[in-house]
PDB file of C-alpha atoms in Angstrom:
ATOM      1  CA  MET A   1     -16.803   0.691  14.031  1.00  0.00           C
ATOM      2  CA  ILE A   2     -14.393  -1.419  12.283  1.00  0.00           C
ATOM      3  CA  ASP A   3     -13.446  -4.269  14.306  1.00  0.00           C
ATOM      4  CA  LEU A   4     -10.170  -6.425  13.091  1.00  0.00           C
ATOM      5  CA  LYS A   5      -9.535  -8.164  16.585  1.00  0.00           C
ATOM      6  CA  GLY A   6      -8.104 -11.534  15.862  1.00  0.00           C
ATOM      7  CA  GLN A   7      -6.707 -10.650  12.203  1.00  0.00           C
ATOM      8  CA  THR A   8      -3.242 -10.325  11.112  1.00  0.00           C
ATOM      9  CA  ALA A   9      -2.134  -7.777   8.597  1.00  0.00           C
ATOM     10  CA  LEU A  10       1.084  -6.846   6.845  1.00  0.00           C
ATOM     11  CA  VAL A  11       1.978  -3.574   5.533  1.00  0.00           C
ATOM     12  CA  THR A  12       4.820  -2.498   3.369  1.00  0.00           C
ATOM     13  CA  GLY A  13       6.664   0.631   3.053  1.00  0.00           C
ATOM     14  CA  ALA A  14       5.511   1.234   6.778  1.00  0.00           C
ATOM     15  CA  SER A  15       8.452   3.030   8.323  1.00  0.00           C
ATOM     16  CA  ARG A  16       6.649   6.471   7.611  1.00  0.00           C
ATOM     17  CA  GLY A  17       4.229   8.591   5.586  1.00  0.00           C
ATOM     18  CA  LEU A  18       0.788   6.759   4.334  1.00  0.00           C
ATOM     19  CA  GLY A  19       2.290   3.363   5.150  1.00  0.00           C
ATOM     20  CA  TYR A  20       2.883   4.138   8.866  1.00  0.00           C
ATOM     21  CA  ALA A  21      -0.674   5.905   9.089  1.00  0.00           C
ATOM     22  CA  ILE A  22      -2.064   2.711   7.600  1.00  0.00           C
ATOM     23  CA  ALA A  23      -0.557   0.470   9.762  1.00  0.00           C
ATOM     24  CA  LEU A  24      -1.165   2.534  12.701  1.00  0.00           C
ATOM     25  CA  ARG A  25      -5.142   2.544  11.775  1.00  0.00           C
ATOM     26  CA  LEU A  26      -5.093  -1.305  11.483  1.00  0.00           C
ATOM     27  CA  ALA A  27      -3.499  -1.764  14.833  1.00  0.00           C
ATOM     28  CA  GLN A  28      -6.137   0.800  16.366  1.00  0.00           C
ATOM     29  CA  GLN A  29      -8.664  -1.572  15.124  1.00  0.00           C
ATOM     30  CA  GLY A  30      -7.284  -4.367  16.691  1.00  0.00           C
ATOM     31  CA  ALA A  31      -4.954  -6.056  14.157  1.00  0.00           C
ATOM     32  CA  THR A  32      -1.898  -7.780  14.599  1.00  0.00           C
ATOM     33  CA  VAL A  33       0.201  -5.976  12.360  1.00  0.00           C
ATOM     34  CA  HIS A  34       3.780  -6.699  10.399  1.00  0.00           C
ATOM     35  CA  LEU A  35       5.414  -3.594   9.383  1.00  0.00           C
ATOM     36  CA  VAL A  36       7.895  -4.023   6.622  1.00  0.00           C
ATOM     37  CA  ALA A  37      10.771  -1.734   5.337  1.00  0.00           C
ATOM     38  CA  ARG A  38      14.022  -1.632   4.146  1.00  0.00           C
ATOM     39  CA  ASN A  39      15.477   0.339   6.647  1.00  0.00           C
ATOM     40  CA  ALA A  40      15.667  -1.929   9.958  1.00  0.00           C
ATOM     41  CA  GLU A  41      16.138   0.798  12.614  1.00  0.00           C
ATOM     42  CA  ALA A  42      13.036   3.077  10.928  1.00  0.00           C
ATOM     43  CA  ILE A  43      10.631   0.038  10.747  1.00  0.00           C
ATOM     44  CA  GLN A  44      11.585  -1.426  14.447  1.00  0.00           C
ATOM     45  CA  GLU A  45      11.054   2.318  15.750  1.00  0.00           C
ATOM     46  CA  ALA A  46       7.860   2.488  13.775  1.00  0.00           C
ATOM     47  CA  ALA A  47       6.558  -1.278  15.215  1.00  0.00           C
ATOM     48  CA  LYS A  48       7.377   0.248  18.791  1.00  0.00           C
ATOM     49  CA  LYS A  49       5.572   3.516  18.552  1.00  0.00           C
ATOM     50  CA  ILE A  50       2.308   1.729  17.001  1.00  0.00           C
ATOM     51  CA  ALA A  51       2.309  -0.847  19.606  1.00  0.00           C
ATOM     52  CA  ALA A  52       2.741   1.503  22.866  1.00  0.00           C
ATOM     53  CA  GLU A  53       0.001   3.882  21.239  1.00  0.00           C
ATOM     54  CA  THR A  54      -2.365   0.909  20.779  1.00  0.00           C
ATOM     55  CA  GLY A  55      -1.642  -2.229  22.819  1.00  0.00           C
ATOM     56  CA  SER A  56      -1.903  -4.074  19.919  1.00  0.00           C
ATOM     57  CA  THR A  57       0.996  -6.558  18.756  1.00  0.00           C
ATOM     58  CA  THR A  58       3.380  -5.270  16.202  1.00  0.00           C
ATOM     59  CA  HIS A  59       6.215  -6.914  14.123  1.00  0.00           C
ATOM     60  CA  ALA A  60       8.962  -5.196  12.444  1.00  0.00           C
ATOM     61  CA  HIS A  61      10.799  -6.639   9.107  1.00  0.00           C
ATOM     62  CA  ALA A  62      13.246  -4.946   7.255  1.00  0.00           C
ATOM     63  CA  ALA A  63      13.245  -6.620   3.335  1.00  0.00           C
ATOM     64  CA  ASP A  64      13.988  -5.422   0.214  1.00  0.00           C
ATOM     65  CA  ILE A  65      10.502  -6.459  -1.227  1.00  0.00           C
ATOM     66  CA  GLY A  66      11.331  -6.084  -4.787  1.00  0.00           C
ATOM     67  CA  ASP A  67      13.650  -9.463  -4.337  1.00  0.00           C
ATOM     68  CA  SER A  68      11.791 -12.640  -4.782  1.00  0.00           C
ATOM     69  CA  ALA A  69      13.989 -14.733  -2.248  1.00  0.00           C
ATOM     70  CA  ALA A  70      13.596 -11.691   0.076  1.00  0.00           C
ATOM     71  CA  VAL A  71      10.032 -11.746  -0.092  1.00  0.00           C
ATOM     72  CA  ASN A  72       9.698 -15.556   0.368  1.00  0.00           C
ATOM     73  CA  ALA A  73      11.780 -15.319   3.755  1.00  0.00           C
ATOM     74  CA  LEU A  74       9.770 -12.605   4.827  1.00  0.00           C
ATOM     75  CA  PHE A  75       6.555 -14.516   4.707  1.00  0.00           C
ATOM     76  CA  ASP A  76       8.189 -17.396   6.029  1.00  0.00           C
ATOM     77  CA  ALA A  77       8.779 -15.170   9.203  1.00  0.00           C
ATOM     78  CA  VAL A  78       5.679 -13.933   9.197  1.00  0.00           C
ATOM     79  CA  LEU A  79       3.925 -16.902   9.459  1.00  0.00           C
ATOM     80  CA  LYS A  80       6.187 -18.418  12.018  1.00  0.00           C
ATOM     81  CA  LEU A  81       5.169 -15.367  14.177  1.00  0.00           C
ATOM     82  CA  THR A  82       1.555 -15.461  13.496  1.00  0.00           C
ATOM     83  CA  PRO A  83      -0.102 -18.439  12.180  1.00  0.00           C
ATOM     84  CA  SER A  84      -2.673 -16.654   9.686  1.00  0.00           C
ATOM     85  CA  LEU A  85      -2.636 -13.521   7.349  1.00  0.00           C
ATOM     86  CA  GLU A  86      -5.689 -11.827   6.397  1.00  0.00           C
ATOM     87  CA  ILE A  87      -4.739  -8.582   5.164  1.00  0.00           C
ATOM     88  CA  LEU A  88      -2.116  -7.447   3.167  1.00  0.00           C
ATOM     89  CA  VAL A  89      -1.531  -3.931   2.068  1.00  0.00           C
ATOM     90  CA  ASN A  90       0.946  -3.335  -0.880  1.00  0.00           C
ATOM     91  CA  ASN A  91       1.912   0.372  -0.079  1.00  0.00           C
ATOM     92  CA  ALA A  92       5.566   0.541  -0.670  1.00  0.00           C
ATOM     93  CA  GLY A  93       6.395   3.037  -3.480  1.00  0.00           C
ATOM     94  CA  ILE A  94       9.871   5.258  -4.856  1.00  0.00           C
ATOM     95  CA  THR A  95      10.002   8.031  -7.408  1.00  0.00           C
ATOM     96  CA  LYS A  96      12.887   8.393  -9.683  1.00  0.00           C
ATOM     97  CA  ASP A  97      11.095  11.572 -11.622  1.00  0.00           C
ATOM     98  CA  GLY A  98      12.866  12.729 -14.983  1.00  0.00           C
ATOM     99  CA  LEU A  99      11.602  13.523 -18.587  1.00  0.00           C
ATOM    100  CA  LEU A 100      11.173  10.628 -20.543  1.00  0.00           C
ATOM    101  CA  MET A 101      14.063  11.318 -23.158  1.00  0.00           C
ATOM    102  CA  ARG A 102      16.365  11.696 -20.212  1.00  0.00           C
ATOM    103  CA  MET A 103      15.393   8.961 -17.897  1.00  0.00           C
ATOM    104  CA  LYS A 104      17.763   6.341 -17.247  1.00  0.00           C
ATOM    105  CA  ASP A 105      17.106   2.804 -17.588  1.00  0.00           C
ATOM    106  CA  GLU A 106      18.265   2.080 -13.879  1.00  0.00           C
ATOM    107  CA  ASP A 107      15.475   4.934 -12.812  1.00  0.00           C
ATOM    108  CA  PHE A 108      12.884   3.162 -14.700  1.00  0.00           C
ATOM    109  CA  ASP A 109      13.718  -0.426 -13.679  1.00  0.00           C
ATOM    110  CA  GLU A 110      13.950   0.497  -9.925  1.00  0.00           C
ATOM    111  CA  VAL A 111      10.422   2.152  -9.947  1.00  0.00           C
ATOM    112  CA  ILE A 112       8.925  -0.544 -11.333  1.00  0.00           C
ATOM    113  CA  ARG A 113      10.877  -3.135  -9.561  1.00  0.00           C
ATOM    114  CA  ILE A 114       9.838  -1.475  -6.171  1.00  0.00           C
ATOM    115  CA  ASN A 115       6.602  -0.096  -6.767  1.00  0.00           C
ATOM    116  CA  LEU A 116       5.125  -3.172  -9.021  1.00  0.00           C
ATOM    117  CA  ARG A 117       6.958  -6.193  -8.984  1.00  0.00           C
ATOM    118  CA  SER A 118       6.749  -6.002  -5.132  1.00  0.00           C
ATOM    119  CA  VAL A 119       2.970  -6.174  -5.217  1.00  0.00           C
ATOM    120  CA  PHE A 120       3.160  -9.200  -7.499  1.00  0.00           C
ATOM    121  CA  LEU A 121       5.795 -11.083  -5.129  1.00  0.00           C
ATOM    122  CA  CYS A 122       3.912 -10.075  -1.898  1.00  0.00           C
ATOM    123  CA  SER A 123       0.559 -10.963  -3.364  1.00  0.00           C
ATOM    124  CA  ARG A 124       1.469 -14.303  -4.704  1.00  0.00           C
ATOM    125  CA  SER A 125       2.995 -15.182  -1.120  1.00  0.00           C
ATOM    126  CA  ALA A 126      -0.254 -14.011   0.811  1.00  0.00           C
ATOM    127  CA  VAL A 127      -2.510 -15.658  -1.778  1.00  0.00           C
ATOM    128  CA  LYS A 128      -1.153 -18.888  -0.934  1.00  0.00           C
ATOM    129  CA  THR A 129      -2.227 -18.464   2.718  1.00  0.00           C
ATOM    130  CA  MET A 130      -5.227 -16.701   2.022  1.00  0.00           C
ATOM    131  CA  ILE A 131      -6.506 -19.537  -0.160  1.00  0.00           C
ATOM    132  CA  ARG A 132      -6.076 -21.865   2.418  1.00  0.00           C
ATOM    133  CA  GLN A 133      -7.734 -19.744   4.983  1.00  0.00           C
ATOM    134  CA  LYS A 134     -10.704 -19.230   2.546  1.00  0.00           C
ATOM    135  CA  TYR A 135     -10.272 -15.580   3.254  1.00  0.00           C
ATOM    136  CA  GLY A 136      -8.303 -12.483   2.600  1.00  0.00           C
ATOM    137  CA  ARG A 137      -8.113  -8.924   1.841  1.00  0.00           C
ATOM    138  CA  ILE A 138      -5.455  -7.305  -0.422  1.00  0.00           C
ATOM    139  CA  ILE A 139      -5.444  -3.649  -0.856  1.00  0.00           C
ATOM    140  CA  ASN A 140      -2.925  -2.225  -3.367  1.00  0.00           C
ATOM    141  CA  LEU A 141      -2.110   1.740  -3.158  1.00  0.00           C
ATOM    142  CA  THR A 142      -1.963   3.063  -6.761  1.00  0.00           C
ATOM    143  CA  SER A 143      -2.121   6.896  -7.697  1.00  0.00           C
ATOM    144  CA  ILE A 144      -4.085   9.395  -9.708  1.00  0.00           C
ATOM    145  CA  VAL A 145      -0.810   9.436 -11.681  1.00  0.00           C
ATOM    146  CA  GLY A 146      -1.756   5.904 -12.560  1.00  0.00           C
ATOM    147  CA  VAL A 147      -4.931   6.689 -13.893  1.00  0.00           C
ATOM    148  CA  HIS A 148      -4.208  10.245 -15.638  1.00  0.00           C
ATOM    149  CA  GLY A 149      -0.478   9.891 -15.994  1.00  0.00           C
ATOM    150  CA  GLN A 150       1.818  12.799 -15.187  1.00  0.00           C
ATOM    151  CA  ALA A 151       4.856  14.713 -17.281  1.00  0.00           C
ATOM    152  CA  GLY A 152       8.140  13.697 -15.709  1.00  0.00           C
ATOM    153  CA  GLN A 153       6.665  10.459 -14.067  1.00  0.00           C
ATOM    154  CA  ALA A 154       6.411   7.791 -16.934  1.00  0.00           C
ATOM    155  CA  ASN A 155       8.146   5.358 -14.896  1.00  0.00           C
ATOM    156  CA  TYR A 156       5.969   6.170 -12.042  1.00  0.00           C
ATOM    157  CA  ALA A 157       2.855   6.211 -13.832  1.00  0.00           C
ATOM    158  CA  ALA A 158       3.393   3.207 -15.656  1.00  0.00           C
ATOM    159  CA  SER A 159       3.654   1.217 -12.290  1.00  0.00           C
ATOM    160  CA  LYS A 160       1.060   2.618 -10.594  1.00  0.00           C
ATOM    161  CA  ALA A 161      -1.131   2.201 -13.768  1.00  0.00           C
ATOM    162  CA  GLY A 162       0.185  -1.793 -13.751  1.00  0.00           C
ATOM    163  CA  ILE A 163      -0.921  -2.174  -9.929  1.00  0.00           C
ATOM    164  CA  ILE A 164      -4.393  -0.995 -11.253  1.00  0.00           C
ATOM    165  CA  GLY A 165      -4.230  -4.229 -14.169  1.00  0.00           C
ATOM    166  CA  PHE A 166      -2.985  -6.328 -11.268  1.00  0.00           C
ATOM    167  CA  THR A 167      -5.401  -5.547  -8.880  1.00  0.00           C
ATOM    168  CA  LYS A 168      -8.252  -6.480 -11.437  1.00  0.00           C
ATOM    169  CA  SER A 169      -6.712  -9.504 -12.591  1.00  0.00           C
ATOM    170  CA  CYS A 170      -5.700 -10.930  -9.042  1.00  0.00           C
ATOM    171  CA  ALA A 171      -9.472 -10.094  -7.990  1.00  0.00           C
ATOM    172  CA  LYS A 172     -10.821 -12.097 -10.794  1.00  0.00           C
ATOM    173  CA  GLU A 173      -8.830 -15.123  -9.829  1.00  0.00           C
ATOM    174  CA  VAL A 174      -9.328 -15.154  -6.003  1.00  0.00           C
ATOM    175  CA  ALA A 175     -12.907 -14.292  -5.716  1.00  0.00           C
ATOM    176  CA  SER A 176     -14.234 -17.614  -5.321  1.00  0.00           C
ATOM    177  CA  ARG A 177     -12.131 -18.139  -2.754  1.00  0.00           C
ATOM    178  CA  ASN A 178     -13.540 -15.522  -0.296  1.00  0.00           C
ATOM    179  CA  ILE A 179     -10.686 -13.087  -1.026  1.00  0.00           C
ATOM    180  CA  THR A 180     -11.117  -9.544  -2.280  1.00  0.00           C
ATOM    181  CA  CYS A 181      -8.482  -7.179  -4.025  1.00  0.00           C
ATOM    182  CA  ASN A 182      -8.800  -3.366  -4.360  1.00  0.00           C
ATOM    183  CA  ALA A 183      -6.992  -0.573  -4.853  1.00  0.00           C
ATOM    184  CA  ILE A 184      -6.527   2.765  -3.569  1.00  0.00           C
ATOM    185  CA  ALA A 185      -5.733   5.681  -5.869  1.00  0.00           C
ATOM    186  CA  PRO A 186      -4.755   9.038  -3.767  1.00  0.00           C
ATOM    187  CA  GLY A 187      -4.682  12.486  -5.049  1.00  0.00           C
ATOM    188  CA  PHE A 188      -2.417  14.950  -3.334  1.00  0.00           C
ATOM    189  CA  ILE A 189      -1.705  14.097   0.481  1.00  0.00           C
ATOM    190  CA  GLU A 190      -0.332  16.034   3.000  1.00  0.00           C
ATOM    191  CA  SER A 191       3.475  14.809   3.431  1.00  0.00           C
ATOM    192  CA  ASP A 192       6.681  15.668   4.140  1.00  0.00           C
ATOM    193  CA  MET A 193       7.048  16.112   0.261  1.00  0.00           C
ATOM    194  CA  THR A 194       4.163  18.424  -0.452  1.00  0.00           C
ATOM    195  CA  GLN A 195       5.454  20.703   2.701  1.00  0.00           C
ATOM    196  CA  ALA A 196       8.463  21.143   0.949  1.00  0.00           C
ATOM    197  CA  LEU A 197       6.587  22.787  -2.168  1.00  0.00           C
ATOM    198  CA  ASN A 198       6.581  26.398  -2.618  1.00  0.00           C
ATOM    199  CA  GLU A 199       3.701  28.540  -2.261  1.00  0.00           C
ATOM    200  CA  ALA A 200       3.263  28.719  -6.020  1.00  0.00           C
ATOM    201  CA  GLN A 201       3.197  25.107  -6.327  1.00  0.00           C
ATOM    202  CA  LYS A 202       0.675  24.740  -3.598  1.00  0.00           C
ATOM    203  CA  THR A 203      -1.479  27.073  -5.296  1.00  0.00           C
ATOM    204  CA  GLY A 204      -1.521  25.654  -8.257  1.00  0.00           C
ATOM    205  CA  ILE A 205      -2.370  21.845  -6.716  1.00  0.00           C
ATOM    206  CA  LEU A 206      -5.338  23.234  -4.634  1.00  0.00           C
ATOM    207  CA  ALA A 207      -6.540  25.201  -7.811  1.00  0.00           C
ATOM    208  CA  SER A 208      -6.894  21.871  -9.556  1.00  0.00           C
ATOM    209  CA  ILE A 209      -8.693  19.949  -6.486  1.00  0.00           C
ATOM    210  CA  PRO A 210     -12.541  21.047  -6.424  1.00  0.00           C
ATOM    211  CA  MET A 211     -12.812  20.430  -2.431  1.00  0.00           C
ATOM    212  CA  GLY A 212      -9.840  23.411  -2.482  1.00  0.00           C
ATOM    213  CA  ARG A 213      -7.270  21.039  -0.025  1.00  0.00           C
ATOM    214  CA  MET A 214      -4.923  17.955  -0.047  1.00  0.00           C
ATOM    215  CA  GLY A 215      -6.271  15.126   1.790  1.00  0.00           C
ATOM    216  CA  GLY A 216      -4.670  13.611   4.981  1.00  0.00           C
ATOM    217  CA  ALA A 217      -2.932  10.342   5.508  1.00  0.00           C
ATOM    218  CA  GLY A 218      -5.429   9.302   7.991  1.00  0.00           C
ATOM    219  CA  GLU A 219      -8.302   9.576   5.357  1.00  0.00           C
ATOM    220  CA  ILE A 220      -6.221   7.017   3.294  1.00  0.00           C
ATOM    221  CA  ALA A 221      -5.823   5.033   6.459  1.00  0.00           C
ATOM    222  CA  ASP A 222      -9.437   5.033   7.193  1.00  0.00           C
ATOM    223  CA  LEU A 223     -10.519   3.657   3.535  1.00  0.00           C
ATOM    224  CA  THR A 224      -8.025   0.852   3.935  1.00  0.00           C
ATOM    225  CA  ALA A 225      -9.404  -0.091   7.027  1.00  0.00           C
ATOM    226  CA  TYR A 226     -12.801  -0.340   5.659  1.00  0.00           C
ATOM    227  CA  LEU A 227     -11.604  -2.481   2.491  1.00  0.00           C
ATOM    228  CA  ALA A 228      -9.698  -4.795   5.162  1.00  0.00           C
ATOM    229  CA  SER A 229     -12.470  -5.305   6.990  1.00  0.00           C
ATOM    230  CA  ARG A 230     -15.665  -8.091   6.603  1.00  0.00           C
ATOM    231  CA  GLU A 231     -17.999  -5.247   6.045  1.00  0.00           C
ATOM    232  CA  SER A 232     -16.575  -4.906   2.382  1.00  0.00           C
ATOM    233  CA  ALA A 233     -16.938  -8.264   1.232  1.00  0.00           C
ATOM    234  CA  TYR A 234     -18.982  -7.828  -1.960  1.00  0.00           C
ATOM    235  CA  LEU A 235     -16.300  -5.217  -2.868  1.00  0.00           C
ATOM    236  CA  THR A 236     -13.400  -6.430  -5.414  1.00  0.00           C
ATOM    237  CA  GLY A 237     -11.616  -5.586  -8.559  1.00  0.00           C
ATOM    238  CA  GLN A 238     -12.129  -1.578  -7.878  1.00  0.00           C
ATOM    239  CA  VAL A 239      -9.864   0.930  -7.902  1.00  0.00           C
ATOM    240  CA  LEU A 240     -11.226   3.615  -5.419  1.00  0.00           C
ATOM    241  CA  SER A 241      -9.741   7.180  -6.025  1.00  0.00           C
ATOM    242  CA  ILE A 242      -9.793   9.470  -2.975  1.00  0.00           C
ATOM    243  CA  ASP A 243      -8.694  12.755  -4.681  1.00  0.00           C
ATOM    244  CA  GLY A 244     -10.739  15.696  -3.409  1.00  0.00           C
ATOM    245  CA  GLY A 245     -12.492  15.399  -6.841  1.00  0.00           C
ATOM    246  CA  MET A 246      -9.260  15.767  -8.855  1.00  0.00           C
ATOM    247  CA  GLY A 247     -10.641  13.087 -11.115  1.00  0.00           C
ATOM    248  CA  ILE A 248     -14.169  14.379 -11.725  1.00  0.00           C
TER     249      ILE A 248
END
């Protein structure tokens, strides 16, 4: 069993979905978890729920992680509450889909800002602490869309592909300091968004997955917990696809 007792994690986009599942799993493994999202009420509720369920210490932070000043203030607040930070999970992301010829400048820019710029800002702040500690785990959530592309998601695909390049570069920079940096590329995961699909859409998606099913958020959380652990010490700079075989 993965043991994260005595370690501190920060998870962005943690109020719901994959981010919440990841924060919950890290707390279940014993980590103190800082949950971050833009909606103050939602993130406070998520932190309280995880603390009640796991008995672990949680902290809620409302922040716009695409903004440099906000990220600096966030990490100042985190390190005042907990003196160390061993684990960073860059999960926050948004979509503003549309065909390339009709996509607005602001829709492209905002997706890049939240999905990719935030990874840079949070990782830069975290690495400063991790280097002093001579230990750290950075896990970035990318997507199969960042690997294979997707019509109608040029902005999202660009942001997720950027995360892959960032992950590999970051891994090379910090490997000698006992810090790893890896990316997870989920396929179709059961969520509120996939539940809203009609039956024809679901049938088409399932036909493209060799395993014949969508993944669960808990499966992504399990992989994240492994990458956050000491057991993954020799694994860095990798993009781990967890997609039921879609990328084969």
